[in-house]
mmCIF file of C-alpha atoms and ligand atoms in Angstrom:
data_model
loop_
_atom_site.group_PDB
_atom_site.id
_atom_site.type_symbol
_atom_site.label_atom_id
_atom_site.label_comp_id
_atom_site.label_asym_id
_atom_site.label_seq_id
_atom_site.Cartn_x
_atom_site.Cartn_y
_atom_site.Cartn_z
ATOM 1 C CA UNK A 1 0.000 0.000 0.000
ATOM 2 C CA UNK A 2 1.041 3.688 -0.541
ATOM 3 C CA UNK A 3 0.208 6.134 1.643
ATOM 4 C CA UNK A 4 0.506 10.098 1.795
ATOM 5 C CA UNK A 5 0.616 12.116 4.865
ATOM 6 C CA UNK A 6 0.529 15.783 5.198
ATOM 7 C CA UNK A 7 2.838 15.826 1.677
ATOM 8 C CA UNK A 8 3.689 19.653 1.324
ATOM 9 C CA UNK A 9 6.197 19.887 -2.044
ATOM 10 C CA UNK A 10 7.757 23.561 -3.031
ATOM 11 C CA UNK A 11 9.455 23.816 -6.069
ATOM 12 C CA UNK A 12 13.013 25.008 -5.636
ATOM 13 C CA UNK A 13 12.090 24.995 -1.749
ATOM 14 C CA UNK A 14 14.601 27.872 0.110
ATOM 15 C CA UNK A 15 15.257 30.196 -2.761
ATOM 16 C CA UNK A 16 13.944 33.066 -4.191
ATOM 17 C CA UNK A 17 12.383 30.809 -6.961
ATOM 18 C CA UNK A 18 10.422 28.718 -4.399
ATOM 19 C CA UNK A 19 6.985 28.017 -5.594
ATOM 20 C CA UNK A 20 4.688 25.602 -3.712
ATOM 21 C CA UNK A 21 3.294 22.741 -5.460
ATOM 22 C CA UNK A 22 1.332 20.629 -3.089
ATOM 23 C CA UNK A 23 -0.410 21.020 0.277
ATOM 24 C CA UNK A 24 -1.148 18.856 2.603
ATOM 25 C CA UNK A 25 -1.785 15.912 0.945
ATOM 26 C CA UNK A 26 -3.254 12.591 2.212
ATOM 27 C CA UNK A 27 -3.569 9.973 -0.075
ATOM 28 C CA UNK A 28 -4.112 6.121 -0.159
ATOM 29 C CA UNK A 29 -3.340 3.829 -2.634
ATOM 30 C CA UNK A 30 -4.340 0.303 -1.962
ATOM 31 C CA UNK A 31 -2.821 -2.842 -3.301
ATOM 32 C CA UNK A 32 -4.587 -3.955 -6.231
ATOM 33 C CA UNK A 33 -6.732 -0.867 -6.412
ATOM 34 C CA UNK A 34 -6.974 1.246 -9.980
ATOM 35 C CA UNK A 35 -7.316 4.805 -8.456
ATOM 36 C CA UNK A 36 -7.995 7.797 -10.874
ATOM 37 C CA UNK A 37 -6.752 10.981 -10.055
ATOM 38 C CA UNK A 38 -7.807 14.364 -11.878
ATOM 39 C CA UNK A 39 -7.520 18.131 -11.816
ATOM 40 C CA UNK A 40 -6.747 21.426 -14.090
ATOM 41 C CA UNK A 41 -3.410 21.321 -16.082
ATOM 42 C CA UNK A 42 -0.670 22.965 -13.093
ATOM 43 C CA UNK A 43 -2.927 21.599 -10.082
ATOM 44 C CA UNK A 44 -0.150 19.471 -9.164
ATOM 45 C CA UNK A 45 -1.109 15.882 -10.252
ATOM 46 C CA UNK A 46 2.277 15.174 -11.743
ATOM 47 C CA UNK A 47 4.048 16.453 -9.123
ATOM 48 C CA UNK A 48 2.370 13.790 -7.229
ATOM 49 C CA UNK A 49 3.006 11.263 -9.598
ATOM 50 C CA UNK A 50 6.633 11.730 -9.127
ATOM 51 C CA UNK A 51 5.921 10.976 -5.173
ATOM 52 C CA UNK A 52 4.908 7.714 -6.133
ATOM 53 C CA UNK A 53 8.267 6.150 -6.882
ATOM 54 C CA UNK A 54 10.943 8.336 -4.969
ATOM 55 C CA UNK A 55 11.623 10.401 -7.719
ATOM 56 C CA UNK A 56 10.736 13.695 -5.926
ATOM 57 C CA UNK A 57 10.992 13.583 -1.831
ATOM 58 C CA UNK A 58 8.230 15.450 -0.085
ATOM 59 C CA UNK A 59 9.541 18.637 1.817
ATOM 60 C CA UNK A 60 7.424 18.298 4.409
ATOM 61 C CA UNK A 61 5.092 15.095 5.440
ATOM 62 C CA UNK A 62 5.962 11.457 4.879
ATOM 63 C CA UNK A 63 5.550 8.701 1.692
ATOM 64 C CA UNK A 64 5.439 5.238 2.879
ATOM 65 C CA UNK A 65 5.101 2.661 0.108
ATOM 66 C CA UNK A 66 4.585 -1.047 1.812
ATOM 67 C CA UNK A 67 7.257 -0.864 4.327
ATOM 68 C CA UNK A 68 9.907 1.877 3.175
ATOM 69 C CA UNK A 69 9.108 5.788 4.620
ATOM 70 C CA UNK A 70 10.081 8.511 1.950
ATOM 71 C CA UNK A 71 10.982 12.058 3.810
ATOM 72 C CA UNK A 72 13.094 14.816 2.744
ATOM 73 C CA UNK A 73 16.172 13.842 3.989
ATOM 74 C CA UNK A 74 15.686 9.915 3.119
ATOM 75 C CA UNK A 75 18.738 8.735 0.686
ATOM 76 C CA UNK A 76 18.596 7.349 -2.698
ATOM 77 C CA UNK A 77 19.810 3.784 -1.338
ATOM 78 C CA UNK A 78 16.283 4.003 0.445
ATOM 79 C CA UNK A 79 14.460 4.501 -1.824
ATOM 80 C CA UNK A 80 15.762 2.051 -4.247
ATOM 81 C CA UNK A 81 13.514 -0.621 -3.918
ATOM 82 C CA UNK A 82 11.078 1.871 -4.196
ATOM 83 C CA UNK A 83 11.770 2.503 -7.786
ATOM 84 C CA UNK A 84 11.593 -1.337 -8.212
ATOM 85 C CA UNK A 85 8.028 -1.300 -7.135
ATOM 86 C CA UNK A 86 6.540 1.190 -8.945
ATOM 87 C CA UNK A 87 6.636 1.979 -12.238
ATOM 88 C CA UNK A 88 6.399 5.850 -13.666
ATOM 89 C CA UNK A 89 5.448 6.852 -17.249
ATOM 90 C CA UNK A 90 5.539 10.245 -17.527
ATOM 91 C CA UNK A 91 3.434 12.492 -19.336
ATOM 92 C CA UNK A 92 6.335 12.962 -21.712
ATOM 93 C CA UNK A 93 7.154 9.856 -22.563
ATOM 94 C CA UNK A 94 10.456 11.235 -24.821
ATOM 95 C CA UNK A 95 12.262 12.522 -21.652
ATOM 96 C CA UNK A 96 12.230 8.711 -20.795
ATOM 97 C CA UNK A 97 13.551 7.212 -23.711
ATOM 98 C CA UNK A 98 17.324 7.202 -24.282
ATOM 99 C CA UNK A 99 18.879 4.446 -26.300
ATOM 100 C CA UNK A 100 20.179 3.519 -29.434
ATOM 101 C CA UNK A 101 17.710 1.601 -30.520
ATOM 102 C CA UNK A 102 13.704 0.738 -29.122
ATOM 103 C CA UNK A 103 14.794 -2.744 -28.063
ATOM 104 C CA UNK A 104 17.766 -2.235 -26.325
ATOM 105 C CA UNK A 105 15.323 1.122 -24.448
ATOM 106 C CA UNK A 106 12.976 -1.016 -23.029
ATOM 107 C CA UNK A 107 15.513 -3.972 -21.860
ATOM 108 C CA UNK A 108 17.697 -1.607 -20.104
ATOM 109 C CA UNK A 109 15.437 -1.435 -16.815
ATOM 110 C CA UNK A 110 15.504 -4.893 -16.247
ATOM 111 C CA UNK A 111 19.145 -4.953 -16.754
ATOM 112 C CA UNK A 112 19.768 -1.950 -14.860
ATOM 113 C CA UNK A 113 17.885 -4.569 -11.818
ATOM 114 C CA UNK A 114 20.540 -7.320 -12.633
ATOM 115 C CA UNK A 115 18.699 -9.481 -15.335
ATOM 116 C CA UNK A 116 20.923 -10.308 -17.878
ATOM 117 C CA UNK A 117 20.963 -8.945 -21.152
ATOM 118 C CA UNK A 118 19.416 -12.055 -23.261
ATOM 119 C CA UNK A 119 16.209 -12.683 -20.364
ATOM 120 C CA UNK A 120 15.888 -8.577 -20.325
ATOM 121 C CA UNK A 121 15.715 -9.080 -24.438
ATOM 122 C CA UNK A 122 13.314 -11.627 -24.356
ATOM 123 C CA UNK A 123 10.986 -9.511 -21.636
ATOM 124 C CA UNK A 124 11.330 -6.521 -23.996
ATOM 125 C CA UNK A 125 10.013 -7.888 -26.799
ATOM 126 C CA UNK A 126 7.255 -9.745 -25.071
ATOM 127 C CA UNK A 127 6.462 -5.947 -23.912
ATOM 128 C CA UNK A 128 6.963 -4.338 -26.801
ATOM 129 C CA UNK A 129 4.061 -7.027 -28.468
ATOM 130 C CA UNK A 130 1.700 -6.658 -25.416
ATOM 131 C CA UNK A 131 1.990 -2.270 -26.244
ATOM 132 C CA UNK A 132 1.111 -3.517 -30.063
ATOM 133 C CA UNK A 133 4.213 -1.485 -31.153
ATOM 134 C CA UNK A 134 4.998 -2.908 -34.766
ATOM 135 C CA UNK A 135 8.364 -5.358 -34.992
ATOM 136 C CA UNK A 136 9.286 -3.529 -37.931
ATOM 137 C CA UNK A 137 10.341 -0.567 -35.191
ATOM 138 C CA UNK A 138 12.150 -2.198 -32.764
ATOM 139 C CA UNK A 139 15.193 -2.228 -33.954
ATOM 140 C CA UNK A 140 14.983 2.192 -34.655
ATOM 141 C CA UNK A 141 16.174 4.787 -32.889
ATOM 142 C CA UNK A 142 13.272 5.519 -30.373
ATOM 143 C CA UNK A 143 13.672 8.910 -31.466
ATOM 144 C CA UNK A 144 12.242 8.752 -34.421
ATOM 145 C CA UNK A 145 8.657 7.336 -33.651
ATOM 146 C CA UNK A 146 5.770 9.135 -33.709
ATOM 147 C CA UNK A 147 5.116 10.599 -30.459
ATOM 148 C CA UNK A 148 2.140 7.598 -29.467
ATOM 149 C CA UNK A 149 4.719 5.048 -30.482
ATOM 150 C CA UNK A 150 7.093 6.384 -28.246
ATOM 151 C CA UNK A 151 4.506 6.830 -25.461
ATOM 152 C CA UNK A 152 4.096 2.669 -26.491
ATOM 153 C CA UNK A 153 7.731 2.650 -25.602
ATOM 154 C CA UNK A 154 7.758 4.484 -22.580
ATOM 155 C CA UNK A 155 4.937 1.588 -21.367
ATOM 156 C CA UNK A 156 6.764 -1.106 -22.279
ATOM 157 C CA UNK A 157 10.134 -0.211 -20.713
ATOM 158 C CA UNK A 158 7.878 -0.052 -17.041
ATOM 159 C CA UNK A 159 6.077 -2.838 -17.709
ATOM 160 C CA UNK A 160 9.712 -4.722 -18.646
ATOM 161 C CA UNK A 161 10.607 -4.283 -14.958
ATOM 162 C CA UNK A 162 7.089 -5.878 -13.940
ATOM 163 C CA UNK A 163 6.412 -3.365 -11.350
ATOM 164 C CA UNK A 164 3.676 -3.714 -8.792
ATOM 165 C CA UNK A 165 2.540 -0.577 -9.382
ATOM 166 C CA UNK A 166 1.862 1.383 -12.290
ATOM 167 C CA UNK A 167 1.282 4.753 -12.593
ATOM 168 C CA UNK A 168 0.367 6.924 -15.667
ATOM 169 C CA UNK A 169 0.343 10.002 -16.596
ATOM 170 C CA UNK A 170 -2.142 11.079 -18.874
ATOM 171 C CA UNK A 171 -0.620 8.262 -21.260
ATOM 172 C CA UNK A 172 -3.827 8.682 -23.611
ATOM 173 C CA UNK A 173 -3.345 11.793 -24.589
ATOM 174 C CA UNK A 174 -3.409 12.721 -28.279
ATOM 175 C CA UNK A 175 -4.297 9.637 -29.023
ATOM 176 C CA UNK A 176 -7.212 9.202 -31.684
ATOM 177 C CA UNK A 177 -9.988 6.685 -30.402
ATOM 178 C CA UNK A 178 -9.126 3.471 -31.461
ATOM 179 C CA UNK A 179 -5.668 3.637 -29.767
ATOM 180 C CA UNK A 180 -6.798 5.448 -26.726
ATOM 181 C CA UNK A 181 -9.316 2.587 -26.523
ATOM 182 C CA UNK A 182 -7.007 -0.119 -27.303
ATOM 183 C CA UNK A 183 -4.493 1.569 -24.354
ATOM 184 C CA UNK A 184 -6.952 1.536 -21.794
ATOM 185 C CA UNK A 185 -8.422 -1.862 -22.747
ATOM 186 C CA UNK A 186 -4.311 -2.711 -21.896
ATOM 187 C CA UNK A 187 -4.511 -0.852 -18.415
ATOM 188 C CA UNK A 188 -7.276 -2.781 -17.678
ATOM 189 C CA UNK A 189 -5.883 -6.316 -18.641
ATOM 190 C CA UNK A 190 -2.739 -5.408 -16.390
ATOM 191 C CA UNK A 191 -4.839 -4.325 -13.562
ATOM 192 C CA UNK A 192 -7.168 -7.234 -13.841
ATOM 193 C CA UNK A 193 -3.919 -9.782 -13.705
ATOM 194 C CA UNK A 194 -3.173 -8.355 -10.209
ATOM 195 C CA UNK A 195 -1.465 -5.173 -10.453
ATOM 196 C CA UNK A 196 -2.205 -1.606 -8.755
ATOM 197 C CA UNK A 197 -2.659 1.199 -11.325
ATOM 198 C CA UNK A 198 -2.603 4.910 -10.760
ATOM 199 C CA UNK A 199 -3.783 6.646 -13.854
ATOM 200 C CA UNK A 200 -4.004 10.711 -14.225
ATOM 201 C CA UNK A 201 -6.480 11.417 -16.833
ATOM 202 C CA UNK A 202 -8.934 14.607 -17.630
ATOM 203 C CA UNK A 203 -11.706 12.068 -19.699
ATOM 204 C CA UNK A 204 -14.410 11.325 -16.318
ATOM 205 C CA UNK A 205 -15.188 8.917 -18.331
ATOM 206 C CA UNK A 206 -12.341 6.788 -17.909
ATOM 207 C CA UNK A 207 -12.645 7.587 -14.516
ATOM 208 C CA UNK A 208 -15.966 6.154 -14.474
ATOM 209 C CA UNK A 209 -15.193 3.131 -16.600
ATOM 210 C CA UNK A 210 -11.821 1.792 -14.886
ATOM 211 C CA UNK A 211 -11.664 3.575 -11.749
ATOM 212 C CA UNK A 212 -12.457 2.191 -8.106
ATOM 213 C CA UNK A 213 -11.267 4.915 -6.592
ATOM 214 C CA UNK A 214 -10.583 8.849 -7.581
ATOM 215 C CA UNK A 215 -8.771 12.223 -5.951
ATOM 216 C CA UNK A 216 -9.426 15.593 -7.541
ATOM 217 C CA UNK A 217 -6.979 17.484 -7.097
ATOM 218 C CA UNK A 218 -7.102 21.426 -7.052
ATOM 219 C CA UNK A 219 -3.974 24.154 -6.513
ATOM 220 C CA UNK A 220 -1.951 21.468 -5.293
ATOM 221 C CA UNK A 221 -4.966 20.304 -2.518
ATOM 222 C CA UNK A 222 -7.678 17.683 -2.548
ATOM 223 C CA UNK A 223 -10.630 18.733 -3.061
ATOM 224 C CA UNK A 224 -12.327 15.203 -2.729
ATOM 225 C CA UNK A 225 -12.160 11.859 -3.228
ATOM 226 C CA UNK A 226 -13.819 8.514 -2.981
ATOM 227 C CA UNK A 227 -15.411 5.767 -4.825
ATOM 228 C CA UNK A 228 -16.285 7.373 -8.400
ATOM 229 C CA UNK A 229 -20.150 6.355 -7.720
ATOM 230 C CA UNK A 230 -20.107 8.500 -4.895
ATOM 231 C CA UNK A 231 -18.142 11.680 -6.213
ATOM 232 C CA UNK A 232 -19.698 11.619 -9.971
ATOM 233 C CA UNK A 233 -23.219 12.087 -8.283
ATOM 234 C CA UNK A 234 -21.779 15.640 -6.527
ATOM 235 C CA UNK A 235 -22.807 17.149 -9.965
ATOM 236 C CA UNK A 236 -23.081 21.208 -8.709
ATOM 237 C CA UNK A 237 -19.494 20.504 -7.068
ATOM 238 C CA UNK A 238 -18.032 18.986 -10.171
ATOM 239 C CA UNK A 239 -19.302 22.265 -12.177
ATOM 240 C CA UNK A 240 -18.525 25.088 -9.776
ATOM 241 C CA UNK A 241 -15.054 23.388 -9.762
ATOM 242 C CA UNK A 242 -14.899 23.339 -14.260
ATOM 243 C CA UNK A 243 -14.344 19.531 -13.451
ATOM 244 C CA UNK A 244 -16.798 18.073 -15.642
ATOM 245 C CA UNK A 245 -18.872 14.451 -15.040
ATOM 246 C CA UNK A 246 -19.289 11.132 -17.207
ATOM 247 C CA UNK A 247 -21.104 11.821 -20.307
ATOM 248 C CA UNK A 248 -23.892 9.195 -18.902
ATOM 249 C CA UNK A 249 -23.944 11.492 -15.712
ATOM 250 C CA UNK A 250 -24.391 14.453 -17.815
ATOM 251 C CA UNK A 251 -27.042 12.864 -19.961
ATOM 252 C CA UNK A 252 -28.952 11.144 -16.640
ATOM 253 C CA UNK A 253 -28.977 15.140 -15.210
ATOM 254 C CA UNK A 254 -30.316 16.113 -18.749
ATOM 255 C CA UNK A 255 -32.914 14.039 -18.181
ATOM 256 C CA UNK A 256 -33.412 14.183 -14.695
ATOM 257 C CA UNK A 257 -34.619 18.273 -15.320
ATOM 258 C CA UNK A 258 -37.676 16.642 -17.832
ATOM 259 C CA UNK A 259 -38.694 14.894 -14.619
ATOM 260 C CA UNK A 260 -37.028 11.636 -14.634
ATOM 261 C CA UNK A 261 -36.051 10.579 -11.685
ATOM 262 C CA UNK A 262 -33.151 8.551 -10.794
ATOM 263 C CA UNK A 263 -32.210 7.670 -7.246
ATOM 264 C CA UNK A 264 -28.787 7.592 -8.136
ATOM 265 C CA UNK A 265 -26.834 9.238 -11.473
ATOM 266 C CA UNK A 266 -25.172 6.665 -13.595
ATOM 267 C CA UNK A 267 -21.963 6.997 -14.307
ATOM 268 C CA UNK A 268 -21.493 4.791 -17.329
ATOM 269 C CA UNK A 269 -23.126 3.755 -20.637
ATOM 270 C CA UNK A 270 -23.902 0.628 -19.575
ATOM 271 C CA UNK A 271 -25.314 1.742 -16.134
ATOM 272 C CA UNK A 272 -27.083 4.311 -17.880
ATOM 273 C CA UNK A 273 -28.567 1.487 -20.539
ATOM 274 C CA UNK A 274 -29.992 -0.530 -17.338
ATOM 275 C CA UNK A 275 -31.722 1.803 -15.607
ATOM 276 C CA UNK A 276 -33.739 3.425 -18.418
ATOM 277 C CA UNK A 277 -34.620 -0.090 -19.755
ATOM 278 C CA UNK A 278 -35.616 -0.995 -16.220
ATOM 279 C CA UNK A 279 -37.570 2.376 -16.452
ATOM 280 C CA UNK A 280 -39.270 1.062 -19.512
ATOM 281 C CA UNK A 281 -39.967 -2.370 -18.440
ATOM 282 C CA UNK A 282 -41.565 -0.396 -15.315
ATOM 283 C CA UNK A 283 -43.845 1.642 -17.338
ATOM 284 C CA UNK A 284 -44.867 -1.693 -19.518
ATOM 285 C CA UNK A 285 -46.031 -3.119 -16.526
ATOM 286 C CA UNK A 286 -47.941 -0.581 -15.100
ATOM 287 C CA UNK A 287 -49.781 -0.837 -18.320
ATOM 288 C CA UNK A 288 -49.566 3.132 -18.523
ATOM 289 C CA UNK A 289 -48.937 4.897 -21.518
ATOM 290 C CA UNK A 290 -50.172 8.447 -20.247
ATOM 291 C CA UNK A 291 -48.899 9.870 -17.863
ATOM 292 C CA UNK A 292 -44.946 8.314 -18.400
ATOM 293 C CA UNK A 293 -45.340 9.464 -22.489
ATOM 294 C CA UNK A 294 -42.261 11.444 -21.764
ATOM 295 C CA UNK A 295 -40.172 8.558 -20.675
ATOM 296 C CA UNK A 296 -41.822 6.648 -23.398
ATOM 297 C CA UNK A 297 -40.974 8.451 -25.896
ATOM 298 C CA UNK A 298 -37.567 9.547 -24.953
ATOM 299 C CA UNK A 299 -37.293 5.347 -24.856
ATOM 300 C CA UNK A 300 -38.621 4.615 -27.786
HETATM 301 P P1 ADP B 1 -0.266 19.104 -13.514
HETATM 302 O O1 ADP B 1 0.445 17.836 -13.787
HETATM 303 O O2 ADP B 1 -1.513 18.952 -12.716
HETATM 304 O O3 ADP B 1 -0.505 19.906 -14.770
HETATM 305 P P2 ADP B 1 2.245 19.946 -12.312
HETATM 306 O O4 ADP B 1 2.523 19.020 -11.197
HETATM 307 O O5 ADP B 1 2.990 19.741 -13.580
HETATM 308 O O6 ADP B 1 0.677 20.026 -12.573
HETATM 309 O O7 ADP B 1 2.534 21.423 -11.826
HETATM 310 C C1 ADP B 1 2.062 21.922 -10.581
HETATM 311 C C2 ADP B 1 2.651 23.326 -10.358
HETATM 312 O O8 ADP B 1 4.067 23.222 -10.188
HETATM 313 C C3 ADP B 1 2.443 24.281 -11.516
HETATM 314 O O9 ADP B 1 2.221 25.557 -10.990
HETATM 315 C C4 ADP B 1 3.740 24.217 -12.271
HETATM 316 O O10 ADP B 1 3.982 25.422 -12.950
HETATM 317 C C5 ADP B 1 4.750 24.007 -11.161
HETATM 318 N N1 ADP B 1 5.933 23.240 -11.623
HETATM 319 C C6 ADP B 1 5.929 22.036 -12.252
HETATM 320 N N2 ADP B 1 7.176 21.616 -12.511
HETATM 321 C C7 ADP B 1 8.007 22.574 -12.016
HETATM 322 C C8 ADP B 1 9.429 22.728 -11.960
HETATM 323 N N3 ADP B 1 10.243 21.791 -12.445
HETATM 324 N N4 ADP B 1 9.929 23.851 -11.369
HETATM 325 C C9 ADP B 1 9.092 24.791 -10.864
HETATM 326 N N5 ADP B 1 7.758 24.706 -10.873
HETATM 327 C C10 ADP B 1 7.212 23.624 -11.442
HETATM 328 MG MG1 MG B 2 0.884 16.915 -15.545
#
């Protein structure tokens, strides 16, 4: 488990420059969980991220991941095995990527943890297929990929080092559809076989449709979090904060001002899709075309 206490990060912390990043930050992160966390470009979610794995030390407050406590003055031997554990892609994948060639990119982790160079080969490529990065590119300079097939690199040199944690960093974004579709259905397959994600998106619906747990995040503070059931229905919140809701949220609210009532918002498609059939099969029942035409027709 990873947990936050009282994390206060400044930027540049005792110099003129100093400029305060995070406040006060309590966080959980359970094993096996898939927690979403969102918020305005500069709120501070990938400062955060970079909490997760040791990268940045907290100036004030504590970051305990299973057993080893991260605090400003902890060393990088500490941490180590921290970096082991969980697995960053940033949200620019490029300033990850450094070798000669794509293969050689995503083997070095595992080498750099002592696997030899022929097992770390074999993981890459086995990585490199499970991304859906085409053969034909592994053997170019990682530089020269389009910027989703390097993000596809970026992946599969975490995933080479089979952390137990994963965190991402808006890793759909500019993709078109399909991919973005394809990447998440990935995400989910990892987090299925066992593994803890940590995913910083702006789409709610992602949030709503692989999330069990979410943290807005405002100026560097949380303004809530919670099971995404239970924070997708604070609809007036969500809007006086620009954070918008699912589009099956937005659609149930839509309806819910024609007079349809719902005793608790969907938050996906396929939530959305049960309750209005059970709706319908209600109204078929009741034998009543009158007085429900609204629903009916809206239905129909
Ligand atoms: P987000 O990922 O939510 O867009 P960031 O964590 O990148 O937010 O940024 C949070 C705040 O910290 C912003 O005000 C940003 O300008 C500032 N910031 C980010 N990186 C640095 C840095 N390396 N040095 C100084 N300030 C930074
Ligand atoms: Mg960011």
């Amino acid at each position: 488990m990873i947990k936050f206490e009282k994390v206060n990060f400044t930027y540049q912390a005792g110099t003129p420059f100093a400029s305060r990043a995070l406040f006060d930050i309590d966080m959980e992160i359970k094993n096996g969980s898939y927690t979403a966390v969102i918020g305005h470009t500069g709120s501070g979610k990938s400062t955060l991220m970079q909490h997760l794995n040791g990268l940045v030390k907290p100036t004030e407050g504590s970051v305990t991941v299973d057993d080893i406590v991260i605090i400003n003055d902890s060393k990088a031997k500490a941490i180590k095995p921290v970096r082991k554990k969980v697995g960053v892609v940033f949200q620019f994948p490029e300033a990850q990527l450094f070798e000669e060639t794509v293969l050689k990119d995503v083997a070095f982790g595992p080498q750099n943890f002592g696997i030899s160079e022929a097992d770390a080969t074999e993981t890459a490529k086995e990585k490199l297929k499970l991304v859906g990065l085409p053969e034909e590119l592994w053997e170019r300079s990682p530089f020269e990929l389009s910027g989703g097939q390097m993000r596809r690199v970026a992946i599969a040199g975490i995933l080479a080092m089979n952390p137990e944690v994963l965190v991402l960093d808006e890793p759909t974004a500019g993709l078109d559809p399909k991919a973005r579709i394809e990447m998440m259905e990935l995400f989910e397959s990892i987090h299925a076989s066992g593994q803890t994600v940590v995913l910083v998106t702006h789409l709610m619906d992602d949030v709503a449709n692989y999330a069990d747990q979410v943290y807005l995040i405002e100026k560097g503070h949380v303004i809530s979090s919670g099971n995404p059931h239970d924070v997708f229905q604070k609809v007036d919140f969500l809007k006086a904060h620009e954070l918008g809701v699912p589009k099956a949220t937005e659609f149930a609210v839509q309806l819910q001002k024609r007079g349809i009532e719902f005793k608790k918002l969907p938050i996906t498609r396929a939530e959305l899709v049960m309750v209005l059939s059970s709706m319908k099969n209600q109204e078929n029942e009741n034998g009543n075309g009158q007085s429900t035409s609204l629903r009916g027709g809206l239905l129909r």
